[in-house]
XYZ file of C-alpha atoms in Angstrom:
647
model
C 0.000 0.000 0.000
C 2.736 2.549 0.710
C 4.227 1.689 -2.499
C 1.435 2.720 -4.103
C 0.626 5.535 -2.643
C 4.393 6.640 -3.378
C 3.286 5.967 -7.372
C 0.323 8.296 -7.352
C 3.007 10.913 -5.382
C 5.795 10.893 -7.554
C 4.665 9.743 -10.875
C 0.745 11.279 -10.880
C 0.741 14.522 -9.109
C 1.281 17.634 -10.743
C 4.662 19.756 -9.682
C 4.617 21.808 -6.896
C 4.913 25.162 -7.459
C 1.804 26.962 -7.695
C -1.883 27.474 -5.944
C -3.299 24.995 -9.136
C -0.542 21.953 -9.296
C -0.703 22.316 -5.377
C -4.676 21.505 -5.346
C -4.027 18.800 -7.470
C -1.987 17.141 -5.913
C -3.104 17.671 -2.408
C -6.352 16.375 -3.737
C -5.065 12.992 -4.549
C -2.852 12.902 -0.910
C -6.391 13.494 0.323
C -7.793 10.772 -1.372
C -5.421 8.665 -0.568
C -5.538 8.895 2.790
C -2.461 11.146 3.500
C -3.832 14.729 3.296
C -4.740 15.401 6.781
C -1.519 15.854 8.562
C 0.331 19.158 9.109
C 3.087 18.941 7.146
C 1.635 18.325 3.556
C 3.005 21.321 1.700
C 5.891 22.305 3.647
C 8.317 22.778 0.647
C 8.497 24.543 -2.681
C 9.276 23.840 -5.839
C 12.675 26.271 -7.312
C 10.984 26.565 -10.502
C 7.468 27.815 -8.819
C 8.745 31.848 -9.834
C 8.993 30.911 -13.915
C 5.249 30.726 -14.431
C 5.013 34.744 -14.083
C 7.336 35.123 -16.918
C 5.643 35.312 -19.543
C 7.695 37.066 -21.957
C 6.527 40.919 -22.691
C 6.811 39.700 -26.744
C 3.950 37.159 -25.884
C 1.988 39.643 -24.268
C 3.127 42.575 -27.124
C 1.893 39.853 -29.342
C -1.421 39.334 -27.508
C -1.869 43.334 -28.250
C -1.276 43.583 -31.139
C -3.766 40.889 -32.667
C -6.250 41.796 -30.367
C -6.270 45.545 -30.018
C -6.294 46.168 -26.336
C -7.293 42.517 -25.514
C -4.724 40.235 -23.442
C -4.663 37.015 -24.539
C -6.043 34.164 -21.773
C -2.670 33.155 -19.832
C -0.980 36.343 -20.905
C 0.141 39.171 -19.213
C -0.563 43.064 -19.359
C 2.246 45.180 -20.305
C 1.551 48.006 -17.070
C 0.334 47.953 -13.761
C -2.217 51.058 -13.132
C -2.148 52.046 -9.329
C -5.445 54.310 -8.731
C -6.364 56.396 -5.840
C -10.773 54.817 -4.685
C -11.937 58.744 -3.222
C -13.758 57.840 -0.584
C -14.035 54.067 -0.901
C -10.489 54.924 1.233
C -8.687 52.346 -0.040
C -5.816 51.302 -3.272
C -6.482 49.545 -6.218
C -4.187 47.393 -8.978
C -5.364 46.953 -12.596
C -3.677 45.619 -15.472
C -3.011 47.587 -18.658
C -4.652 46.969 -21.499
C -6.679 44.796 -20.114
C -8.174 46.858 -16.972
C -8.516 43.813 -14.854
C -8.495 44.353 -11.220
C -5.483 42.872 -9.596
C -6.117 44.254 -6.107
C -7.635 46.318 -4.192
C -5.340 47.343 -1.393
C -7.141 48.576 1.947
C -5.257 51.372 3.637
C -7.785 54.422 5.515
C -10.551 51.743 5.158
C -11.610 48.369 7.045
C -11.500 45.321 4.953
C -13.034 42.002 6.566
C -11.584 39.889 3.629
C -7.888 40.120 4.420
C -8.574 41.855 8.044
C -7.438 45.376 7.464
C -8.686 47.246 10.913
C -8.736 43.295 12.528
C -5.559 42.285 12.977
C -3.614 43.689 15.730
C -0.833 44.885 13.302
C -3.451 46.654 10.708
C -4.915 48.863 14.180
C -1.042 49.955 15.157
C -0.645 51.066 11.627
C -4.323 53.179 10.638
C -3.675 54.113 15.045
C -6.024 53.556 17.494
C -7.843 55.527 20.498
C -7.120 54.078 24.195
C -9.424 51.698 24.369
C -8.009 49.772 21.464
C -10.510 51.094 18.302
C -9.754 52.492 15.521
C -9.042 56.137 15.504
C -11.042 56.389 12.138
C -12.852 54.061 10.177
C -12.890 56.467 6.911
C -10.752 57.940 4.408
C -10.539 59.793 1.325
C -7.912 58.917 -1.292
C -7.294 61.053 -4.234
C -3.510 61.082 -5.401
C -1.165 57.812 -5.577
C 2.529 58.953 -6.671
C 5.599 56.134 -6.240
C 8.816 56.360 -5.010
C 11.805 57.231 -7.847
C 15.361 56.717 -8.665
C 16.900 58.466 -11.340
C 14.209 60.231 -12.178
C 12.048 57.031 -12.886
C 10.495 54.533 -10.381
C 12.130 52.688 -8.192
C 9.910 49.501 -7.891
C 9.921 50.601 -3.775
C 6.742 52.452 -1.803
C 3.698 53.672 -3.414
C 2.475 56.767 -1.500
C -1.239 57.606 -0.834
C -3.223 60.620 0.858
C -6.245 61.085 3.175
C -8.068 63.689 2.465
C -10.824 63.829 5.317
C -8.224 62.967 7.881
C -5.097 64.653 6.852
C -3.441 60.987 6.218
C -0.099 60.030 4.691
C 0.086 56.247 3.502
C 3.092 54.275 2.238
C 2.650 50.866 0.597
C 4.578 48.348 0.067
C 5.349 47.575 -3.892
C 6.952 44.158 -2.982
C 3.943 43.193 -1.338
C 1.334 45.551 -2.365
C 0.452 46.523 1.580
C -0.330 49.518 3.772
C 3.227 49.643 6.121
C 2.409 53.294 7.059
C 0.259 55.877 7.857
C 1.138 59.182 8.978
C -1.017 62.070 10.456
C -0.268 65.602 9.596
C -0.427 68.381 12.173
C -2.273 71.524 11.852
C -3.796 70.678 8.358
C -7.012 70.016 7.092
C -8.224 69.066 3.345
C -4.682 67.193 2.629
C -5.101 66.751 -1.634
C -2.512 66.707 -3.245
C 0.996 64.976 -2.652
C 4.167 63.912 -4.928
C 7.541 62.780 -3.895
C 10.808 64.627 -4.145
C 12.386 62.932 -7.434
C 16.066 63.659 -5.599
C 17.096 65.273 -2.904
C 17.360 69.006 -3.067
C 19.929 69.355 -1.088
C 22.211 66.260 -1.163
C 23.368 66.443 -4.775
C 24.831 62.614 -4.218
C 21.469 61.323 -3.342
C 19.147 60.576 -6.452
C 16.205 59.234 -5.141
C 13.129 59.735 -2.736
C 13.933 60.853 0.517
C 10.916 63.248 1.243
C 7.185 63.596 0.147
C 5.273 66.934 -0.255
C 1.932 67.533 0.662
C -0.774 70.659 -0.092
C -3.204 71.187 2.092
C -6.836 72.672 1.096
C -8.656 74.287 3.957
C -7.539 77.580 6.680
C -8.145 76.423 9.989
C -7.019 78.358 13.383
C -3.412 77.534 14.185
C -4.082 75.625 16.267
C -7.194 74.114 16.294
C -8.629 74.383 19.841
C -11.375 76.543 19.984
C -9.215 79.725 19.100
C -10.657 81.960 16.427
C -13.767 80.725 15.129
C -15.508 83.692 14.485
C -12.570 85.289 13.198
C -11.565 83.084 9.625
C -8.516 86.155 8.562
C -6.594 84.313 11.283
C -6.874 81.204 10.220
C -4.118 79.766 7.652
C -2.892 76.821 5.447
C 0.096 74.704 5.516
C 2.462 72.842 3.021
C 4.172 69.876 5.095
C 7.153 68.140 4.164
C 7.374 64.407 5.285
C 10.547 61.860 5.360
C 9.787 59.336 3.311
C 12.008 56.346 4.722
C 10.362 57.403 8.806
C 7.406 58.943 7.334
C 7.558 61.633 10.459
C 6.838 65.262 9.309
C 10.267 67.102 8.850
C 8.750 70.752 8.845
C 5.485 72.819 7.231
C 5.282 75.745 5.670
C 2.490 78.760 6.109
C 1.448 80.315 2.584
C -1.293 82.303 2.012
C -4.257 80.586 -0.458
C -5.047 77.138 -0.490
C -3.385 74.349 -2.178
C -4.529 71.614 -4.780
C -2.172 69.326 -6.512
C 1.541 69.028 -5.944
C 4.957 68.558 -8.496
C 8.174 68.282 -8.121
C 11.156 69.433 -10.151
C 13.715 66.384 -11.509
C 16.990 68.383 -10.100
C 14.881 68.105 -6.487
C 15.400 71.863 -5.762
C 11.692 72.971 -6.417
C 8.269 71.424 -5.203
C 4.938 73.236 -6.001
C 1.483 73.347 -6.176
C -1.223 74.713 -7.487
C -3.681 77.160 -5.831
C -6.651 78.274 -5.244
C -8.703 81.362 -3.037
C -5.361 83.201 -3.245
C -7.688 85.922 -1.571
C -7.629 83.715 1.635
C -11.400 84.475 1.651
C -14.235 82.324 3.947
C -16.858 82.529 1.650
C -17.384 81.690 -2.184
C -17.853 85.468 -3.329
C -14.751 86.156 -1.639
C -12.537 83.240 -2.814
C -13.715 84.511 -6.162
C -12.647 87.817 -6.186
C -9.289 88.258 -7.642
C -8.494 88.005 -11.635
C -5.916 84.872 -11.192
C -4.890 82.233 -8.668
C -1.271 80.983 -8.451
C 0.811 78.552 -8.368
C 3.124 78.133 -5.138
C 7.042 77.290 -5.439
C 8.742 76.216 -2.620
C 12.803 76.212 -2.361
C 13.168 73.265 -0.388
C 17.190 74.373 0.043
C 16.078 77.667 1.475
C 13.060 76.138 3.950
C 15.527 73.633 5.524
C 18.221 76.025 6.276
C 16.517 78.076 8.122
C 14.896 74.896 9.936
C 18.328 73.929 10.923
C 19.433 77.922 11.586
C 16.365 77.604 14.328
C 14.426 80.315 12.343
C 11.134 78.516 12.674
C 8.015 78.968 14.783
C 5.898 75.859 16.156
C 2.162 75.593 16.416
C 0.239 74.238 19.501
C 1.162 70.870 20.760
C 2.992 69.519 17.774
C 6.876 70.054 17.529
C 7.246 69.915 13.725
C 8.962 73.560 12.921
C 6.624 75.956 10.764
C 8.217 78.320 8.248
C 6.359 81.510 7.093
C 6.119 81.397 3.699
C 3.641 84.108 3.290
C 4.110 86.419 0.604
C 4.565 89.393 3.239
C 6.930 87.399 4.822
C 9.310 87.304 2.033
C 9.820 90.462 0.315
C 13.093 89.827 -1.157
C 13.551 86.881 -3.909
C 16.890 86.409 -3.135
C 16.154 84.657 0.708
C 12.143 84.232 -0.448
C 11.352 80.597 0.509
C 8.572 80.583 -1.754
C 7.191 82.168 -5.413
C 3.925 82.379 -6.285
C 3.433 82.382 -10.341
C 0.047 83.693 -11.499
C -2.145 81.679 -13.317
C -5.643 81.259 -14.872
C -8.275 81.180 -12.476
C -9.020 78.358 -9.670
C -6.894 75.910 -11.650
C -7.125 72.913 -10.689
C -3.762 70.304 -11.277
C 0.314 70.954 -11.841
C 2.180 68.452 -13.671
C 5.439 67.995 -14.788
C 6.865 67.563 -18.198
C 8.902 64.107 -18.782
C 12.245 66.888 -20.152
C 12.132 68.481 -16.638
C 11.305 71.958 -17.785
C 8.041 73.398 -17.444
C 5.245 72.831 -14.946
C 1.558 73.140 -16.423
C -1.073 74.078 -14.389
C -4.634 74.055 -15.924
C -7.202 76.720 -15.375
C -10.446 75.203 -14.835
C -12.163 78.405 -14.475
C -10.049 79.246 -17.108
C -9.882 77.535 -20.843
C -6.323 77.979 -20.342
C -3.028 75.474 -19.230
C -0.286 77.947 -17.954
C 3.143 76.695 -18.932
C 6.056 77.701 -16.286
C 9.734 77.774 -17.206
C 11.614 76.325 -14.138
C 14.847 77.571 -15.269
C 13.128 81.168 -14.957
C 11.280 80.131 -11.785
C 15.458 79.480 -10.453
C 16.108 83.061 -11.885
C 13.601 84.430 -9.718
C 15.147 83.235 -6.701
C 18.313 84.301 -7.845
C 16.981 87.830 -8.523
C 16.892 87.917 -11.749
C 13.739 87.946 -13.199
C 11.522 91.410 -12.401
C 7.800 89.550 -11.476
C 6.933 85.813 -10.662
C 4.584 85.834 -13.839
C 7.840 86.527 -15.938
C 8.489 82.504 -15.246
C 4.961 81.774 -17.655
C 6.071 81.168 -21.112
C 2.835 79.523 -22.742
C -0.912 80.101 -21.850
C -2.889 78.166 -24.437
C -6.335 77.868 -24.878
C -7.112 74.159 -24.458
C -10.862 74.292 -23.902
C -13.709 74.954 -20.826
C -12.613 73.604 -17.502
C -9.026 72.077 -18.034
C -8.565 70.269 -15.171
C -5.436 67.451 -15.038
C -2.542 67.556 -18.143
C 0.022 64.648 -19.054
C 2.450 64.048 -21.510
C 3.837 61.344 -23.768
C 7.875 62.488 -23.969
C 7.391 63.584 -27.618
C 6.882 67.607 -26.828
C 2.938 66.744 -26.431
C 0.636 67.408 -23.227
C -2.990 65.972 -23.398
C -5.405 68.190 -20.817
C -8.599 66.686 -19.974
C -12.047 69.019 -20.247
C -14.771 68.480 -17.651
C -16.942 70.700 -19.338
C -16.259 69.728 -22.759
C -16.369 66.260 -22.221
C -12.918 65.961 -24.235
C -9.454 65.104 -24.256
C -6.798 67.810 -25.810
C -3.775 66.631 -27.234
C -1.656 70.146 -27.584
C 2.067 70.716 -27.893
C 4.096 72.587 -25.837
C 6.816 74.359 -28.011
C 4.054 75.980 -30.504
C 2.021 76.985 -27.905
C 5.221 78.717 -26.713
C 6.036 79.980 -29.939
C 1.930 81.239 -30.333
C 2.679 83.150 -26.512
C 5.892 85.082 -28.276
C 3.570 86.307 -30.563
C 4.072 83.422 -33.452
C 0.401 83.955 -35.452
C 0.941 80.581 -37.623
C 1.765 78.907 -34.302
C -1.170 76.509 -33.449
C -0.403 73.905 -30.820
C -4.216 72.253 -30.789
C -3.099 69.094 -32.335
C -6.496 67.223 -31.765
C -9.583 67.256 -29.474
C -11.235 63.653 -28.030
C -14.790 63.034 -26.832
C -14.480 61.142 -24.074
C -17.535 59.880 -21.850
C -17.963 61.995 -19.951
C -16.678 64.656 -17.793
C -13.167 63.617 -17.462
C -11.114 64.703 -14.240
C -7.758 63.529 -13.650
C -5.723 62.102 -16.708
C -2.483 60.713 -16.841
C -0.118 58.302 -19.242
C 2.084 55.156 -19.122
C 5.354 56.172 -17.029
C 4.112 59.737 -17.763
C 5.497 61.303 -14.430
C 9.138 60.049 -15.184
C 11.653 60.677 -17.580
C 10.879 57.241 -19.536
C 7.426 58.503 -20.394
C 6.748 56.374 -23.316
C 3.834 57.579 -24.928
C 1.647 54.650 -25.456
C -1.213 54.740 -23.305
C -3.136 57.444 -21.339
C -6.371 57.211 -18.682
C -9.199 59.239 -18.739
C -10.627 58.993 -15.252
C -14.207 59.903 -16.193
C -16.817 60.947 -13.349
C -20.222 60.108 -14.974
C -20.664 56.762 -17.081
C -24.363 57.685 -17.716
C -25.510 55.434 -20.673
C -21.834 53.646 -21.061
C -22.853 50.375 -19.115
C -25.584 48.462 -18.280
C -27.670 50.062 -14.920
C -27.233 49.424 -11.743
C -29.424 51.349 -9.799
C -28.934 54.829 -8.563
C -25.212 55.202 -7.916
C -23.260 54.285 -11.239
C -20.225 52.637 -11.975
C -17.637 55.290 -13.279
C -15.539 55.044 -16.530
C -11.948 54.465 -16.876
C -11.216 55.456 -20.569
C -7.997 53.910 -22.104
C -6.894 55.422 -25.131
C -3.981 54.716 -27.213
C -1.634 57.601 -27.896
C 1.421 55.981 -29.811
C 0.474 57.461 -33.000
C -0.237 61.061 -34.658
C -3.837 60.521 -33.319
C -5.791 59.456 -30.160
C -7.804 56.420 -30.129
C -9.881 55.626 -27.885
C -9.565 51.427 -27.387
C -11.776 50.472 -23.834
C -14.225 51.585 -21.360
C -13.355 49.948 -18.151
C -15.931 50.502 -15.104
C -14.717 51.661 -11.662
C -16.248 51.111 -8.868
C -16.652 54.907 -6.899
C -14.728 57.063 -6.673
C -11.368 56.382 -7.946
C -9.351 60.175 -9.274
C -5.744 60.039 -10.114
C -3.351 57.062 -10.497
C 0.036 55.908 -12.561
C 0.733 53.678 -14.982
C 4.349 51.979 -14.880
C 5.878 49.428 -16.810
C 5.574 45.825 -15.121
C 9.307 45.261 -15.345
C 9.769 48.097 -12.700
C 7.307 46.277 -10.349
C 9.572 43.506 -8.028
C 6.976 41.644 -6.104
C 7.394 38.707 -3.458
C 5.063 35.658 -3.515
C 6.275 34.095 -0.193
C 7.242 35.886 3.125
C 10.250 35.496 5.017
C 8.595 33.579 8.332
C 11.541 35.663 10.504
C 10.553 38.807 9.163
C 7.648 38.514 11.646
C 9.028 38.793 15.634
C 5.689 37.095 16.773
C 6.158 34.172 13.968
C 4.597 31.025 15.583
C 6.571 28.048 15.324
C 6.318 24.325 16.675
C 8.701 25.791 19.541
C 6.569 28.005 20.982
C 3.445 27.047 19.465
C 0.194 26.374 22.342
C -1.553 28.166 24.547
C 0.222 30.149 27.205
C -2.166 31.768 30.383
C -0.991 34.941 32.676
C -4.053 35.579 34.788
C -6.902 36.460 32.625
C -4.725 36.989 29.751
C -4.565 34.106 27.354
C -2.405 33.530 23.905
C -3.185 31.250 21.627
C -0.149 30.580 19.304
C -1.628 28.122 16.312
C 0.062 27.226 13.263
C -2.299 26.838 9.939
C -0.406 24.507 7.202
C -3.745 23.006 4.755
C -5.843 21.592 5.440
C -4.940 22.110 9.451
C -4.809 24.417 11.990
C -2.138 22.819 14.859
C -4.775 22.649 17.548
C -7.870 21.022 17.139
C -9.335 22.335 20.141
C -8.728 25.471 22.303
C -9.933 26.252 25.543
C -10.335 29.537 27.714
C -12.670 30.935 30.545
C -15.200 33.774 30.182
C -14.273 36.743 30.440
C -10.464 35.728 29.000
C -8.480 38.380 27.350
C -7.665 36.530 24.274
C -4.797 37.017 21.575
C -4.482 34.920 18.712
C -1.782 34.999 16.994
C -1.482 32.443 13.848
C 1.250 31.649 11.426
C 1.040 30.025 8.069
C 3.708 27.757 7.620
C 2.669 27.186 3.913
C 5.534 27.305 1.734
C 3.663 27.358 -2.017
C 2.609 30.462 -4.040
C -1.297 31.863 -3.748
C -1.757 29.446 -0.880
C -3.390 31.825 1.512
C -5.801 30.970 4.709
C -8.296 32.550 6.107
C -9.192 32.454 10.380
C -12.724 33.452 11.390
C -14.625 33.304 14.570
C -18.332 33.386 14.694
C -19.722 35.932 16.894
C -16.373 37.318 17.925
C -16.069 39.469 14.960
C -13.007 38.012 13.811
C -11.954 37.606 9.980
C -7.981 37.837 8.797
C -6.197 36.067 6.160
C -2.580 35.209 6.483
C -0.290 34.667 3.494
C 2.275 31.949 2.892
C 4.888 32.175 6.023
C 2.849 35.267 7.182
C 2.078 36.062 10.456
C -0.960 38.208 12.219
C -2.722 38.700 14.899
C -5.798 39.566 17.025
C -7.185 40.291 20.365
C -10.382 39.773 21.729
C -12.883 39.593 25.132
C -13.587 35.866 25.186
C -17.538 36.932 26.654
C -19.711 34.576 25.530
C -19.370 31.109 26.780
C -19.703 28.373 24.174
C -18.294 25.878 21.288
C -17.472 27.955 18.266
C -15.463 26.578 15.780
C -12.828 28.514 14.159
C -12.570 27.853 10.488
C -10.464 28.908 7.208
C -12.101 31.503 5.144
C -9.777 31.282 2.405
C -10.002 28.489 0.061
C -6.724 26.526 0.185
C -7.050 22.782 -0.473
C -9.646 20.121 -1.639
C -10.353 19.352 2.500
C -10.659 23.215 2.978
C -14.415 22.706 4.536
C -12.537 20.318 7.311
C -9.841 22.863 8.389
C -11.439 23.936 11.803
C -10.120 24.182 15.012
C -13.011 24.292 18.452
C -12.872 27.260 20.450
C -14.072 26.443 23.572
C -15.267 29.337 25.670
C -15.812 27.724 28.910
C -18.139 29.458 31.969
């Protein structure tokens, strides 16, 4: 008999290696009598990596015959990382395809994988003293990764909170939430973007700090000072380190703030504004002719940080700069310039050559293009007015909202009102701004369906734009898809801009409300498929595996290897201050379980070799049986584990 079971082993089973041989094979072991003991699956096929390699000719291939479809068993050519709005969370597609890879919970709860469960999700989103979450909502609007040499790096992903005043970092070999950062003092925290160097450490050429615009004047501080009184009230622009993601130091200005962009020498970050007039009410914030866009001179700011010229704001210690215009007289030691632009615009992006900034008017049919060079000359003292640093002001169309580019000297802008997509270039219109009458940069104008806010192309925000693919990110989907009640499903446009023309290739649907993303090449993204079991402190192994009591306080430390959890049953007392902490000691790709706990509210998932945890009141007495969530072998509906809650 063992012979033969040895045959169907060796000579039957599929390889090892992945989620489907694994089944297979586990399914016969089960069959044959040897699939219940912990143990099965503990080792992992070397070649398990190749079958994600499909070649980028295959997939090139798939494109090409099929348009924008990806062939079954093929792979897309770009990851798309989105921002949800106020779903609060990440998401993955693939590009062409727009399949959904993942949605990535970060300012939101997630009872599938146990985001806001686990013990280790609550220290990251932060909790209040009795152990719950400090929030349950969020807000995300702008995703932005990190960069090396002026492309990406393949390392974080960085998100924002909007309600909240939030900073998120994920993971990119993982693809999970490792951070979250509040921001003092702020409120309305849009727009973010990454240094692309650092601005004062010439050596260092990658990310070392992220920039964040803030919306909304609030007192300073909050605390019940000045509410009557709003002209006291002010904005800040915050600076955060991106490797300890602690805020390094803010900056006052007057208006608020929108987007952010930052230069690819790392000396300048800016953003666009809004109610320059620092008014309270809509007339007022409506007043003046043109809003602005803010530079800051990171150099400048962080001198005086370390010279001790700063001021600090209530309890938080982060050091505040004034970089109010009043405040800064002189552009020679100004810490910030503020460019004019078209009215209430509303996005600043960066062109893939590193020269010009383009903020788009909404309010305005207009995209302002900025020199940088001359925006350096200001500081320097050499240029007579800030709005000597605008070189181009086309008009694109009614409300220009978001612009990218596809590193050929083109900038598409997308039009809410006009329902369109402009595809204009930049050296004509700064030829038709000198005063060049045969200049016309309007190259071509897109429908796109319909009222299109944020916009951006494949590796668009690095200096390997490649000008294949851009996003529309459209906010109504109206008649595009087939109903679904009141609320709608929202339209990702892709259209193909390789050639002399736009073509619009696939509606995707989005699930509410995603706004911007990127699009990067999958060869930048490194991901791991396995965990390092020591990466995790509390790892539980068949050392220190049971259940250990101190007084009321109980841990349970349980292994989970398919189609087994290492204690069948588990017994506390009511009124037992539980933790649970659970380890999978599954070695094979996609082989994730799930834990559960009827009536106690409990739900996680833990990856192969992963480790999490969670703590509960053990108050109602009772047999409850604990039970994988997370389909993982052909005995999955047997892998349970009593939990005996005794009186």
């Amino acid at each position: 008999m063992d012979n033969v079971k040895k045959k169907i082993v060796v000579e039957d089973a599929p390889k090892l290696g992945n989620r489907r041989n694994f089944l297979g094979r586990s399914a016969l072991l089960g069959l044959a009598g040897a699939g219940v003991s912990l143990g099965l699956s503990g080792c992992k096929d070397e070649s398990s990596g190749k079958k994600n390699a499909a070649a980028p000719a295959a997939a090139a291939k798939a494109v090409a015959s099929g348009g924008h479809e990806i062939a079954p068993g093929q792979l897309d050519e770009y990851y798309a990382f989105t921002s949800a709005g106020h779903g609060g969370e990440m998401r993955i597609l693939g590009l062409p395809s727009g399949r959904t890879l993942k949605r990535i919970p970060v300012f939101n709860t997630d009872c599938m994988v146990g985001w806001g469960i686990t013990n280790e999700s609550k220290a990251i989103i932060g909790t209040k003293p009795d152990g719950s979450l400090k929030y349950t909502t969020g807000d995300t609007h702008h995703v932005h990764g990190s960069y090396k040499d002026g492309t990406y790096d393949g390392r974080w992903l960085f998100v924002n909170d909007k309600i909240h005043s939030r900073l998120a970092r994920i993971r990119m070999d993982t693809m999970e939430c490792d951070k979250i950062t509040q921001l003092p003092n702020v409120m309305g925290f849009h727009g973010m973007f990454p240094d692309k160097r650092d601005p004062v450490d010439e050596k260092i050429n990658y990310t070392t700090r992220v920039f964040c615009g803030h919306e909304f004047h609030i007192p300073l501080p909050n605390d019940g000072r000045d509410l009557e009184d709003p002209s006291k009230w002010g904005c800040l622009f915050s600076c955060v380190d991106a490797a300890t993601m602690e805020v390094r130091w803010q900056c006052r200005v007057d208006g608020n703030m929108d987007l952010v962009a930052t230069s690819y020498d790392g000396k300048l970050a800016a953003s666009n504004q809004y109610n320059t007039e620092n008014g309270a009410l809509l007339a007022d914030m409506m007043s003046a002719e043109r809003d602005a866009c803010v530079f800051f001179n990171v150099a400048r700011i962080e001198q005086l940080v370390k010279d001790g010229k700063f001021t600090t704001i209530g309890s938080s210690k982060v050091p505040v700069v004034d970089g109010r215009k009043a405040a800064n007289p002189d552009p020679k030691t100004s810490v910030t310039c503020y460019v004019p632009v078209g009215k209430n615009p509303h996005g600043v992006n960066a062109s893939p050559d590193g020269k010009y900034f383009v903020c788009s008017g909404k309010l305005s049919p207009t995209c302002t293009v900025i020199d940088l060079s001359l925006v350096h000359k200001w500081f320097d003292g050499g240029l007579k007015t800030e709005r000597d640093a605008v070189v181009a002001e086309p008009e694109v169309g009614l409300g220009p909202l978001h612009t990218c580019f596809d590193g050929r000297g083109n900038a598409y802008t997308s039009l809410f009102l006009d329902s369109q997509t402009t595809k204009w270039n930049v050296e004509k219109a700064i030829a038709q701004f000198k005063g060049d009458k045969t200049a016309n940069p309007i190259i071509q104008k897109m429908d796109v369906h319909y009222q299109p806010g944020h916009i951006y192309s494949s590796m668009g925000e690095t200096k390997e734009c490649d000008g294949k693919y851009l996003n529309s990110g459209n906010k109504f989907s109206k008649d595009r898809f087939l109903p679904v009640g009141p609320l709608h499903a929202e339209t990702e446009q892709l259209v193909d801009i390789s050639g002399d023309k736009m073509q619009l290739i696939a509606d995707h649907t989005a699930y509410s409300e995603p706004h911007d993303g990127i699009i990067v090449r999958r060869d930048v993204v490194k991901t791991r498929q396995i965990y390092n079991m020591d990466d995790f402190p509390n790892a539980v192994k068949p050392e220190n595996a049971g259940i250990e009591r101190k007084g009321n306080k109980v841990h349970v430390r349980l292994m989970s290897q398919a189609p087994n959890y290492s204690m069948p049953i588990i017994k506390v007392k009511k009124g037992d201050e539980v933790t649970l902490t659970l380890t999978n000691h599954d070695k094979v790709e996609d082989l994730t379980h799930g834990c559960a706990i009827p009536t106690y509210n409990i739900n996680f998932i833990v990856n192969p070799q992963e480790t999490h945890s969670v703590t509960f009141k053990a108050d109602r007495v009772g047999a409850y049986w604990i039970y994988c969530t997370h389909f993982c072998h052909a005995l999955h509906l047997e892998m349970r584990s009593r939990f005996l809650v005794e009186a």
